[in-house]
Tab-separated table of C-alpha atoms and ligand atoms in Angstrom:
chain	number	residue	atom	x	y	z
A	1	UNK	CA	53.033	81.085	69.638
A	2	UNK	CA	52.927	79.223	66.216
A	3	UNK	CA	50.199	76.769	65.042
A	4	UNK	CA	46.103	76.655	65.285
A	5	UNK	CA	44.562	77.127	68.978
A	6	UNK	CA	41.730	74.718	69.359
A	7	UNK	CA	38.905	75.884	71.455
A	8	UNK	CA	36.106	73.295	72.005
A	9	UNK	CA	33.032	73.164	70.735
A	10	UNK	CA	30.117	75.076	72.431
A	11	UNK	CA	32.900	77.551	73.768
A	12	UNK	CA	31.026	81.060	74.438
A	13	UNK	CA	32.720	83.935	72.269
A	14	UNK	CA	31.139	86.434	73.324
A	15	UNK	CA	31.341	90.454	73.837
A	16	UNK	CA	30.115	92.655	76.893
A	17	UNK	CA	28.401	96.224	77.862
A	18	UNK	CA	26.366	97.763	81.264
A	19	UNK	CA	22.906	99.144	81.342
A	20	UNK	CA	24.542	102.749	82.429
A	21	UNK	CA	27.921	102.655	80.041
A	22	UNK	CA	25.688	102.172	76.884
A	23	UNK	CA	21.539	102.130	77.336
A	24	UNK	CA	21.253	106.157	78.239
A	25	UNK	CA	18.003	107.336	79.626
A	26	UNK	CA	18.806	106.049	83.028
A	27	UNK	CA	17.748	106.949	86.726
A	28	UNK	CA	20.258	106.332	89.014
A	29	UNK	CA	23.482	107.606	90.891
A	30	UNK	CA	25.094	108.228	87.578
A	31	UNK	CA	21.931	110.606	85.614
A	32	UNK	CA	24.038	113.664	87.102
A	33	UNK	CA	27.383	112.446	87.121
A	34	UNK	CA	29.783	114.702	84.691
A	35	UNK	CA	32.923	112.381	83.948
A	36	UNK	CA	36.437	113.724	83.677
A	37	UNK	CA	36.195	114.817	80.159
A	38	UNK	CA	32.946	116.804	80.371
A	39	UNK	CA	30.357	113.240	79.390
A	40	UNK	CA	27.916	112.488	81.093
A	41	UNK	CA	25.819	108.914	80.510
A	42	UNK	CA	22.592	110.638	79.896
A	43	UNK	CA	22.511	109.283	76.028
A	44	UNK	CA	25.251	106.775	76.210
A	45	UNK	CA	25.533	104.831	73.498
A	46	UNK	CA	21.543	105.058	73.139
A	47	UNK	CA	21.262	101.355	73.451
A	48	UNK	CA	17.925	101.709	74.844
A	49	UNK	CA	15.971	102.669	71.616
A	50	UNK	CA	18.831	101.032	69.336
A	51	UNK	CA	19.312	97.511	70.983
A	52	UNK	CA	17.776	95.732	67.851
A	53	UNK	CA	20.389	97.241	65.359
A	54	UNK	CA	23.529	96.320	68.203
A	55	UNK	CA	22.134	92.687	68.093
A	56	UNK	CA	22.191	92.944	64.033
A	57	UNK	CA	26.173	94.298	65.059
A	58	UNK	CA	26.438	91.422	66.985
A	59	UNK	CA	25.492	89.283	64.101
A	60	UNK	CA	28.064	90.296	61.726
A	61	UNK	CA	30.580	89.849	64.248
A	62	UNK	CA	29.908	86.437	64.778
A	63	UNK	CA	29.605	85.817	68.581
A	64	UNK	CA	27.126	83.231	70.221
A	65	UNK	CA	26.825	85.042	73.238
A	66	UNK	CA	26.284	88.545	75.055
A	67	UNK	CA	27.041	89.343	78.278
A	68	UNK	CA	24.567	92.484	79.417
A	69	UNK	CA	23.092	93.798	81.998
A	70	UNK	CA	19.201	94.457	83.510
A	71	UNK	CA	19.405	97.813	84.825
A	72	UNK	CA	17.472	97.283	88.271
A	73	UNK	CA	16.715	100.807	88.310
A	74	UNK	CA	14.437	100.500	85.279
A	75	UNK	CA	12.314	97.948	87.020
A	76	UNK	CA	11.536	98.283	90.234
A	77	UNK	CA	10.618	102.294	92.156
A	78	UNK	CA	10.153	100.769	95.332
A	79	UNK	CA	11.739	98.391	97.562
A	80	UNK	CA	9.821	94.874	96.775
A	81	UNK	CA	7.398	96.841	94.325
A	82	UNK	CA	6.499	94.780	91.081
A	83	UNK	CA	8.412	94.827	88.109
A	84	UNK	CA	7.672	98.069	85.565
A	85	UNK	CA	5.850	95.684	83.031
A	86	UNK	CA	7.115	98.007	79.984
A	87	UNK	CA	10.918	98.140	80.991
A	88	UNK	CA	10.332	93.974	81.576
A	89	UNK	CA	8.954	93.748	78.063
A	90	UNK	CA	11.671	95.657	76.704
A	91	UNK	CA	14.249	93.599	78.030
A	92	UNK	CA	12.169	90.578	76.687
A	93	UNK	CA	12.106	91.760	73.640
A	94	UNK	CA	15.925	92.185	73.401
A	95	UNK	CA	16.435	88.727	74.971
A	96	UNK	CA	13.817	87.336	72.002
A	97	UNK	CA	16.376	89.107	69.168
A	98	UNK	CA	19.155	87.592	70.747
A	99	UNK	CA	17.785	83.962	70.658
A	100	UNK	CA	16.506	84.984	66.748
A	101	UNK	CA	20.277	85.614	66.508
A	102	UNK	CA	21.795	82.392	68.170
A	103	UNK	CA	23.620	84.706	70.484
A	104	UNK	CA	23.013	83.167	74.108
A	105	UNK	CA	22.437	86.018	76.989
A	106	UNK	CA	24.380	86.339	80.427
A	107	UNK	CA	22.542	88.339	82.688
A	108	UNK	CA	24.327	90.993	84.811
A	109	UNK	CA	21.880	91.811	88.053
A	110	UNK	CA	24.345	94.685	89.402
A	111	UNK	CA	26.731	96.660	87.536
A	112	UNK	CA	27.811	99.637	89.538
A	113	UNK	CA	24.346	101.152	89.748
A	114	UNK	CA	21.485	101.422	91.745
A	115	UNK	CA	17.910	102.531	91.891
A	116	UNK	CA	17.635	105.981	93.650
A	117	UNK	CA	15.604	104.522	96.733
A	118	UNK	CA	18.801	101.787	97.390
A	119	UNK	CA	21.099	104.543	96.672
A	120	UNK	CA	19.015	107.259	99.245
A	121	UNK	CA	18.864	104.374	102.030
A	122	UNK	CA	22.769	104.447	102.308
A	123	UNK	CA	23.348	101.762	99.233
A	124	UNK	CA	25.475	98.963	100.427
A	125	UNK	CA	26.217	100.059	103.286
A	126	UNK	CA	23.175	99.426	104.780
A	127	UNK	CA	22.183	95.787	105.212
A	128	UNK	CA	18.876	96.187	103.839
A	129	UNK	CA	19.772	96.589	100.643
A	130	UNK	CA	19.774	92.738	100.630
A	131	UNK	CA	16.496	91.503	101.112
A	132	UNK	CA	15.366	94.292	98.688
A	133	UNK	CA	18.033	92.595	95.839
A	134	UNK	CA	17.339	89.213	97.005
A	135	UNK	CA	13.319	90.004	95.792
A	136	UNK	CA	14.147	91.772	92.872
A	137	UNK	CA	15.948	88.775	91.269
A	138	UNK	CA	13.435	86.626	92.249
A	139	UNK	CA	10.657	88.492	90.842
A	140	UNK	CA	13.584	89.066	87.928
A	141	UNK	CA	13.937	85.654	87.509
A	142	UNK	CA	10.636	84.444	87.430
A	143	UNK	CA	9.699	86.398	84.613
A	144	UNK	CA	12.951	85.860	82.371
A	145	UNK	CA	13.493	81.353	83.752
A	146	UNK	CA	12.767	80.412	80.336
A	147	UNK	CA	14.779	82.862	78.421
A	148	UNK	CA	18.128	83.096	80.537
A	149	UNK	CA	19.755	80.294	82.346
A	150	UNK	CA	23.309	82.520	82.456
A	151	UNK	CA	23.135	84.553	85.354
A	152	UNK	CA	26.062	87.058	86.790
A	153	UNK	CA	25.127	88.642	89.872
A	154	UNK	CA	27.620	90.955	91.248
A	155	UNK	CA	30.229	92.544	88.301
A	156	UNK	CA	33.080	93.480	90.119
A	157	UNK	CA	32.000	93.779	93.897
A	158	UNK	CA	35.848	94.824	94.813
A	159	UNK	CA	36.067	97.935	92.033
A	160	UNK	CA	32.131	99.537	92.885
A	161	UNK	CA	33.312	99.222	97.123
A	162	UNK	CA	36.386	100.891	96.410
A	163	UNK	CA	36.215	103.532	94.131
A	164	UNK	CA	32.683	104.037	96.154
A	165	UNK	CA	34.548	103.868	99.721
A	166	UNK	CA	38.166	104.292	99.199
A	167	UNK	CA	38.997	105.967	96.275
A	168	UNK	CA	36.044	108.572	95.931
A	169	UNK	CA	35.691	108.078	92.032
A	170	UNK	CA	32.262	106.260	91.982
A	171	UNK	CA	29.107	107.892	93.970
A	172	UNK	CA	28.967	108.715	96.773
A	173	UNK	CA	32.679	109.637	96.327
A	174	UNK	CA	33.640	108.768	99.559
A	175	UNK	CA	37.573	108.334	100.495
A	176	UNK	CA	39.550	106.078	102.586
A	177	UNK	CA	36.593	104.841	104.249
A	178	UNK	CA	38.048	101.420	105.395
A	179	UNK	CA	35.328	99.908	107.209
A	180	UNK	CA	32.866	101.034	104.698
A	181	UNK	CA	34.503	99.303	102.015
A	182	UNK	CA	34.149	95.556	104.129
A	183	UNK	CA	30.714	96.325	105.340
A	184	UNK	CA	29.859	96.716	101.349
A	185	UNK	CA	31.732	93.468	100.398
A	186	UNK	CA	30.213	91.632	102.948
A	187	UNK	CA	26.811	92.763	102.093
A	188	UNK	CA	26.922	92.224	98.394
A	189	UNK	CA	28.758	88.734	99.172
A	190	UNK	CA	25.213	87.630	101.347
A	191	UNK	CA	23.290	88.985	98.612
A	192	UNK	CA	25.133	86.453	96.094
A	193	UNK	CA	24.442	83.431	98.205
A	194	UNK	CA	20.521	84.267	98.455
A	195	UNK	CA	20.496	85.018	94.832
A	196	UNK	CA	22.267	82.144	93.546
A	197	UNK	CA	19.823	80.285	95.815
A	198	UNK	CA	16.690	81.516	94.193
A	199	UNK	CA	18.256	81.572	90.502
A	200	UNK	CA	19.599	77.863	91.051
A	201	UNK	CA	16.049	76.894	92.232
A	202	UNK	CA	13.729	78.474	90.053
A	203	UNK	CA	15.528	78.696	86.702
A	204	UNK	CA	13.616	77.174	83.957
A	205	UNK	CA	15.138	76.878	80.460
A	206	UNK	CA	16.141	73.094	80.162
A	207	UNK	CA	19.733	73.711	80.652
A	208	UNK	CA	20.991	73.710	85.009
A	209	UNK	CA	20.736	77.050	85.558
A	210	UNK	CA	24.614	78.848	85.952
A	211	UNK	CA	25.625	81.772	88.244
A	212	UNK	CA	28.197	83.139	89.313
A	213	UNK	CA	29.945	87.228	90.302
A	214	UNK	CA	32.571	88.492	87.603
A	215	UNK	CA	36.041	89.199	89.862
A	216	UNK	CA	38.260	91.686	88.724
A	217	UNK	CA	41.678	90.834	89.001
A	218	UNK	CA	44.474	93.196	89.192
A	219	UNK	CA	48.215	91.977	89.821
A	220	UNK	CA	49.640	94.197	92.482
A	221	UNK	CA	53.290	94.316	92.594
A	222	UNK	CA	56.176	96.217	93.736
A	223	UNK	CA	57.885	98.268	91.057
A	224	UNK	CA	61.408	98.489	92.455
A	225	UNK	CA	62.690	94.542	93.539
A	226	UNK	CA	64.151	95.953	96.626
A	227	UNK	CA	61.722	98.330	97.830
A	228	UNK	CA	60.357	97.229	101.135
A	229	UNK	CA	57.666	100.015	100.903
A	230	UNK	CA	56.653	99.416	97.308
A	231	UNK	CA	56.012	95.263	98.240
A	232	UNK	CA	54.091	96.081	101.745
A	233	UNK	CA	51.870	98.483	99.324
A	234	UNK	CA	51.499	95.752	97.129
A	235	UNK	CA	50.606	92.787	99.324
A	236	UNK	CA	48.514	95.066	101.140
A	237	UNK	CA	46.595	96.184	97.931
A	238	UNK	CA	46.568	92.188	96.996
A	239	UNK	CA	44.730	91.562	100.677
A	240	UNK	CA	42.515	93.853	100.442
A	241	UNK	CA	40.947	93.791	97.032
A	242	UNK	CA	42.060	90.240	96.055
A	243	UNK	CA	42.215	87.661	98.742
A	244	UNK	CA	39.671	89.863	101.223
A	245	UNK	CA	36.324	89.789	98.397
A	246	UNK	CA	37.480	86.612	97.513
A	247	UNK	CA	37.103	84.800	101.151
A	248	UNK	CA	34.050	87.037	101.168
A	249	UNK	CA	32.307	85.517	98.036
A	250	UNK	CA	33.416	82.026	97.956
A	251	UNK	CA	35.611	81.156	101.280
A	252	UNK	CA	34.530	78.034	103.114
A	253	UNK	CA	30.406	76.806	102.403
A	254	UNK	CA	30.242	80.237	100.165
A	255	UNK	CA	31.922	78.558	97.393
A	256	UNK	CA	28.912	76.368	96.572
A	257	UNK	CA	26.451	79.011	96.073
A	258	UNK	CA	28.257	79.533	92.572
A	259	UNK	CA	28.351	77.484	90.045
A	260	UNK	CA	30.845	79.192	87.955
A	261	UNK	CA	33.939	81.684	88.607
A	262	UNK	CA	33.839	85.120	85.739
A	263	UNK	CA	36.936	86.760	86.035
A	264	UNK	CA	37.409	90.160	84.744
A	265	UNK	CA	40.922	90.153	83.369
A	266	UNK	CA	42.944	93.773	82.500
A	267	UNK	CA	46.515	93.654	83.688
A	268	UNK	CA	48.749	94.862	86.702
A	269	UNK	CA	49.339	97.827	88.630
A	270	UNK	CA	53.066	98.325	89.937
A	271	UNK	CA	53.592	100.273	93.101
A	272	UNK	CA	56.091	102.442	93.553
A	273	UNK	CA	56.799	105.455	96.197
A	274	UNK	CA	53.107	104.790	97.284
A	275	UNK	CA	51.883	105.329	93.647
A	276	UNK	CA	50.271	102.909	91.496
A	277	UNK	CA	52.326	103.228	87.892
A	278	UNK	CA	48.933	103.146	85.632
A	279	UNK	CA	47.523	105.462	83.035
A	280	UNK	CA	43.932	105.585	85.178
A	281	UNK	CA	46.297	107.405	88.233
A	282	UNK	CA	47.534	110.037	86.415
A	283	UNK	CA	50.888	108.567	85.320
A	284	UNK	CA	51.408	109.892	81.688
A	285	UNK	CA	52.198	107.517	79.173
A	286	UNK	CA	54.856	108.673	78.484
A	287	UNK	CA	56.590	108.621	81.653
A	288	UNK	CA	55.754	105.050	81.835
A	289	UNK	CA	57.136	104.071	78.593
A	290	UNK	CA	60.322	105.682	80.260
A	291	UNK	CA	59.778	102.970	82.768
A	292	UNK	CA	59.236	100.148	80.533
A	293	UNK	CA	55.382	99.243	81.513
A	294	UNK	CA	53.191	98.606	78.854
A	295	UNK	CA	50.304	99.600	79.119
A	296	UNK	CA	46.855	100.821	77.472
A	297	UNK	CA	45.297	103.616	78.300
A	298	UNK	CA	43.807	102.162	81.418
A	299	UNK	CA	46.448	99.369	82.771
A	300	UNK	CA	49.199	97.697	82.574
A	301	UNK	CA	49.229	94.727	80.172
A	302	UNK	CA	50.521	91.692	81.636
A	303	UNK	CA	49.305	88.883	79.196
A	304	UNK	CA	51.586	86.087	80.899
A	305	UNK	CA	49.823	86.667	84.204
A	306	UNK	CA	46.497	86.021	82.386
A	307	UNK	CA	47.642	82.241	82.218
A	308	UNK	CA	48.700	81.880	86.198
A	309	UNK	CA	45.859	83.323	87.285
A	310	UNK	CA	43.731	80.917	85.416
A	311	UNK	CA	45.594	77.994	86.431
A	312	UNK	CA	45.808	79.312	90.589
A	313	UNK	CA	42.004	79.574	90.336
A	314	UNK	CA	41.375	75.905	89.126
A	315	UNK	CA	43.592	74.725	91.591
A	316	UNK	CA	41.528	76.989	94.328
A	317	UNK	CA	38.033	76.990	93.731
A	318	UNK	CA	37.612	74.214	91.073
A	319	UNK	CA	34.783	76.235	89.593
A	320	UNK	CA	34.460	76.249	85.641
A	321	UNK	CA	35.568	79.730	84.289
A	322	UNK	CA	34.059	82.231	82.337
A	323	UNK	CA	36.190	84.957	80.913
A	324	UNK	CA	33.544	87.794	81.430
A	325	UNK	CA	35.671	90.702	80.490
A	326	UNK	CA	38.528	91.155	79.018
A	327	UNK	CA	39.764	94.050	76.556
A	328	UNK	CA	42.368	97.087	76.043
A	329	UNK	CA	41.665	100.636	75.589
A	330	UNK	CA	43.353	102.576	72.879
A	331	UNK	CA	42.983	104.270	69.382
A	332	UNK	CA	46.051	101.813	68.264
A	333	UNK	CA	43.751	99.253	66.834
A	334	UNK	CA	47.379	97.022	65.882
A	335	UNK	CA	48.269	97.177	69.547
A	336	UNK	CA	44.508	95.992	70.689
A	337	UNK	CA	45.365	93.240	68.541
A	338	UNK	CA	48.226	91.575	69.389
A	339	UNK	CA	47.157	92.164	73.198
A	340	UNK	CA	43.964	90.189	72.600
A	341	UNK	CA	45.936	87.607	70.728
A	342	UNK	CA	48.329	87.541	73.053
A	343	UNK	CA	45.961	86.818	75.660
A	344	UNK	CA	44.026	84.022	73.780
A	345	UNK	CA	47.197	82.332	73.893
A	346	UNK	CA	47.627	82.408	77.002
A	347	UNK	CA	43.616	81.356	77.100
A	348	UNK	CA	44.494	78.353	75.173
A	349	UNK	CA	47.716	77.008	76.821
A	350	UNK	CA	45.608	77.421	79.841
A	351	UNK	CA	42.799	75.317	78.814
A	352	UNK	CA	45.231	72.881	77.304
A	353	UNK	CA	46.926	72.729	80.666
A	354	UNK	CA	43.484	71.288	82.259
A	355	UNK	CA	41.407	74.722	83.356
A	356	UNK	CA	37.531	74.389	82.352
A	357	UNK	CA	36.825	77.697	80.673
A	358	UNK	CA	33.610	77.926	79.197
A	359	UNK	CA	33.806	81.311	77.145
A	360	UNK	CA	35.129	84.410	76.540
A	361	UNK	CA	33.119	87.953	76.547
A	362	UNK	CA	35.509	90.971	74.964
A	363	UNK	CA	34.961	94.092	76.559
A	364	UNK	CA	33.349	96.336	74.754
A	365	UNK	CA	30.584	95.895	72.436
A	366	UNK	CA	30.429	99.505	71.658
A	367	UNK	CA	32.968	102.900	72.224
A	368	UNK	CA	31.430	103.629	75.493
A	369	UNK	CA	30.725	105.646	78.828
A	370	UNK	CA	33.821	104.953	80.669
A	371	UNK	CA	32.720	106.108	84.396
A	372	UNK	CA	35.059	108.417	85.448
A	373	UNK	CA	36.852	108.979	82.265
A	374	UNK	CA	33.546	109.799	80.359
A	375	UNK	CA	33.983	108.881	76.359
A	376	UNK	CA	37.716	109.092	76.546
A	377	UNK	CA	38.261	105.229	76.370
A	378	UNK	CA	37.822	103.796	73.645
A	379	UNK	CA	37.018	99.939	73.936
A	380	UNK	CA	34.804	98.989	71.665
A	381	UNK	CA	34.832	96.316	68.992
A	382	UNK	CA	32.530	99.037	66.816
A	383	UNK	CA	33.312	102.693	67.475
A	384	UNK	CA	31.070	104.952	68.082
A	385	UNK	CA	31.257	108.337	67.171
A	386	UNK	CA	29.616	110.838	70.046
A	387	UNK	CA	30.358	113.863	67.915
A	388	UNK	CA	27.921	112.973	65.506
A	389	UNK	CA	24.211	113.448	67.432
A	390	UNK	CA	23.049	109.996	65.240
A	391	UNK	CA	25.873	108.028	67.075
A	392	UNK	CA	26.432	106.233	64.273
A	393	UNK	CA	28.411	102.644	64.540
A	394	UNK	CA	31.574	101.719	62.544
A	395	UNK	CA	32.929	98.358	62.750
A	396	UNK	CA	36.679	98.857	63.584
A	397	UNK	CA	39.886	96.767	62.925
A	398	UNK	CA	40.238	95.240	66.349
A	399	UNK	CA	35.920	94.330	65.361
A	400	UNK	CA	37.143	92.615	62.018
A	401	UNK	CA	39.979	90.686	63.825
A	402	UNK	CA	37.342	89.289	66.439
A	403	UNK	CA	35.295	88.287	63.935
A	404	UNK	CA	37.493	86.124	62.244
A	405	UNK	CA	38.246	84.631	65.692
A	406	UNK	CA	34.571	83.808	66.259
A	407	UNK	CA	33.674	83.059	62.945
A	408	UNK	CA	36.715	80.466	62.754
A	409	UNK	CA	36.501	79.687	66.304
A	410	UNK	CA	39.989	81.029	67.207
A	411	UNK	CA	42.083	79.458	64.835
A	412	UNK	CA	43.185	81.472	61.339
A	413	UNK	CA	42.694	85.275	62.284
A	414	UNK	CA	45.339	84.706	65.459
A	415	UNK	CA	48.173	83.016	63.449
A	416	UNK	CA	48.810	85.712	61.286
A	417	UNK	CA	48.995	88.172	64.523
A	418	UNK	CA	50.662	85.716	66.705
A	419	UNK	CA	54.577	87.362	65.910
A	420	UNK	CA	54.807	90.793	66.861
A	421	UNK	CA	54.705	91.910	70.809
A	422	UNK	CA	52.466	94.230	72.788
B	1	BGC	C1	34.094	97.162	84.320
B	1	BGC	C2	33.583	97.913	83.118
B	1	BGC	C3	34.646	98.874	82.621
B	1	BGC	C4	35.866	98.087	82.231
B	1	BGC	C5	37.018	98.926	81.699
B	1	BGC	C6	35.532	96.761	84.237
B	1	BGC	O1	36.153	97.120	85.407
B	1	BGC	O2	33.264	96.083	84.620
B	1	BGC	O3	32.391	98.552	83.477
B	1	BGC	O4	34.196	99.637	81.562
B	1	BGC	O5	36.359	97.391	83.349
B	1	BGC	O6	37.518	99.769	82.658
């Protein structure tokens, strides 16, 4: 892992939040939601009033771009209603102090939330939710062409349908719900292709206008080698919320509606006796150290897989690459560290080896409101401390290590963390 990693130049380092996990002062499924640990989103991070002095953040860490969302709730009460002008010019506004900053926006349309009305007329599920999105980023996109040409539409279809349909974590908290959970893929995935559509044709900054959905990918594999049950839990859990959203969003003539691939990058989950060996499903840490998985508080770290999934997805889709979130949750700042570094390496080789990725968006900003797990999580490049009612922002170790990464462009700051493993 010795010697300097050359990224080139114009390479996006860049960091990541969601209207609901940060702004506060939202009106959608989540206003009421009460996470695990007693938080609810209702303040958040209070990005909405503070979003000049998280650009000024932004700033001293030294990243050129931002990945955030537009919370569509904000901006439209009313299924093809106009655009709230003050919400618009807020987001303006925010988009005009990133430019004054250098730091170059990607837009997220749909991050796990709704409006109310979408959310009342069965959400996904029902297939007009599409025509409703499809004018809402064109009305969207007219009024933002000239600031944004970076556009994400769908972060994560695969997590929102599942823990919406299967797994009962996100509203409406529905289980097992099979069909449900295709119907809302498919849905989203013809939503994508009429977006891209309008955003490829009416986007207006100079530079081609880019879009693409942000995939999570999770390795599923079977915990014991010899298991049948633990690899026919694992292949199916690969089908399903892999391969399946996938074929939805980019199989066959789909594929051209994107002009770029985001990949949401975390780890693996191991199955074993029907159970998935993570922190998120219940699995104390400590039992899994026992086990020998390494994980954060969240996942699994599997930094090696990082690399071969990059490479398989050249070779499949061909589509440049964007990096749109990747990060670790702990309060071990050292072991955030080498797993970031450890995964830029991996980034590198990667790119070295022939895959176009364009840049690389660290998840989180900002100590944030984790969904389910409430303020528990702690991902942030700048803490935040919720205790205190001024949420005041610290810059943290793991914040001062990016920064040298950005401000050198990925060279010095890794070396010296390159020895020690996860
Ligand atoms: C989501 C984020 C989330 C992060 C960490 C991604 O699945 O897009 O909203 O906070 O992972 O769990």
């Amino acid at each position: 892992m010795d010697g300097d990693l050359k990224f080139p130049d114009g390479f996006f380092w860049g960091t990541a939040t969601s209207p609901t996990q940060v702004e506060g002062h939202v009106v959608n499924e989540w206003t009421d939601y009460l996470a695990a640990d007693g938080g609810h989103c209702r303040t958040a991070c209070n990005h909405y009033h503070r979003y000049e002095e998280d650009v000024d953040w932004m700033g001293q860490l030294g990243v050129n771009a931002y990945r955030m969302g537009i919370e569509w709730s904000r901006l439209q009460d009313a299924p093809f209603a106009p655009l709230n002008p003050k919400e618009l010019e807020r987001y303006v506004h925010l988009l005009d102090c990133l430019k004054a900053a250098n730091i170059t926006p990607m837009v997220v349309l749909h991050h796990f939330s709704n409006p109310p009305w979408i959310s009342a007329a069965g959400g996904w599920l029902n297939p007009a939710a599409i025509p409703a999105f499809v004018d809402y980023v064109t009305k969207l996109v007219s009024a933002l062409k000239e600031r944004v040409y970076l556009w994400n539409t769908f972060n994560e279809p695969d997590t929102y349908a599942s823990l919406t349909y299967l797994i009962g974590g996100f509203p409406p908290f529905h289980k097992w719900r099979f069909r449900s959970y295709r119907k809302v893929i498919k849905h989203m995935a013809e939503a994508h292709v009429q977006a891209s559509r309008v955003i490829r044709r009416d986007g207006n900054t100079g530079k081609s206008p880019e879009v693409g959905i942000a995939k999570n990918w999770t390795y599923f594999e079977a915990f014991q080698k010899y298991s049948f049950w633990d690899h026919a839990l694992a292949t199916a859990c690969h089908h399903a919320f892999n391969r399946f959203v996938l074929d939805a969003f980019l199989g066959g003539r789909r594929r051209e509606a994107s002009t770029y691939l985001g990949v949401n990058y975390y780890g693996r989950a191991r199955l074993n006796h029907f159970q998935a060996l993570v922190p998120t499903n219940g699995v104390s840490k400590a039992r899994l150290k026992q086990l020998g998985i390494v994980c954060d508080d969240m996942f699994e770290r599997h930094p090696s897989g990082f690399g071969l999934l990059l490479k398989k997805f050249h070779r499949r889709y061909g589509l440049p690459i964007y990096i749109t979130e990747h990060g670790a949750a702990s309060t071990d700042h050292d072991f955030r560290i080498r797993d970031l570094t450890q995964h830029l390496h991996e980034l590198n080789r990667a790119m070295n080896n022939g895959v176009a990725v364009r840049g690389f968006f660290y998840w989180s900003l900002l100590d944030n409101f984790e969904w389910q797990f409430g303020y528990s999580k702690k991902f942030g490049l700048l803490s935040v401390d919720f205790n205190d009612e001024k949420l005041p922002r610290r810059m943290t170790k793991v914040g001062e290590f990016y920064r040298g990464i950005c401000t050198t462009r990925g060279t010095a700051g890794m070396r010296e963390n390159s020895h020690a493993p996860v």
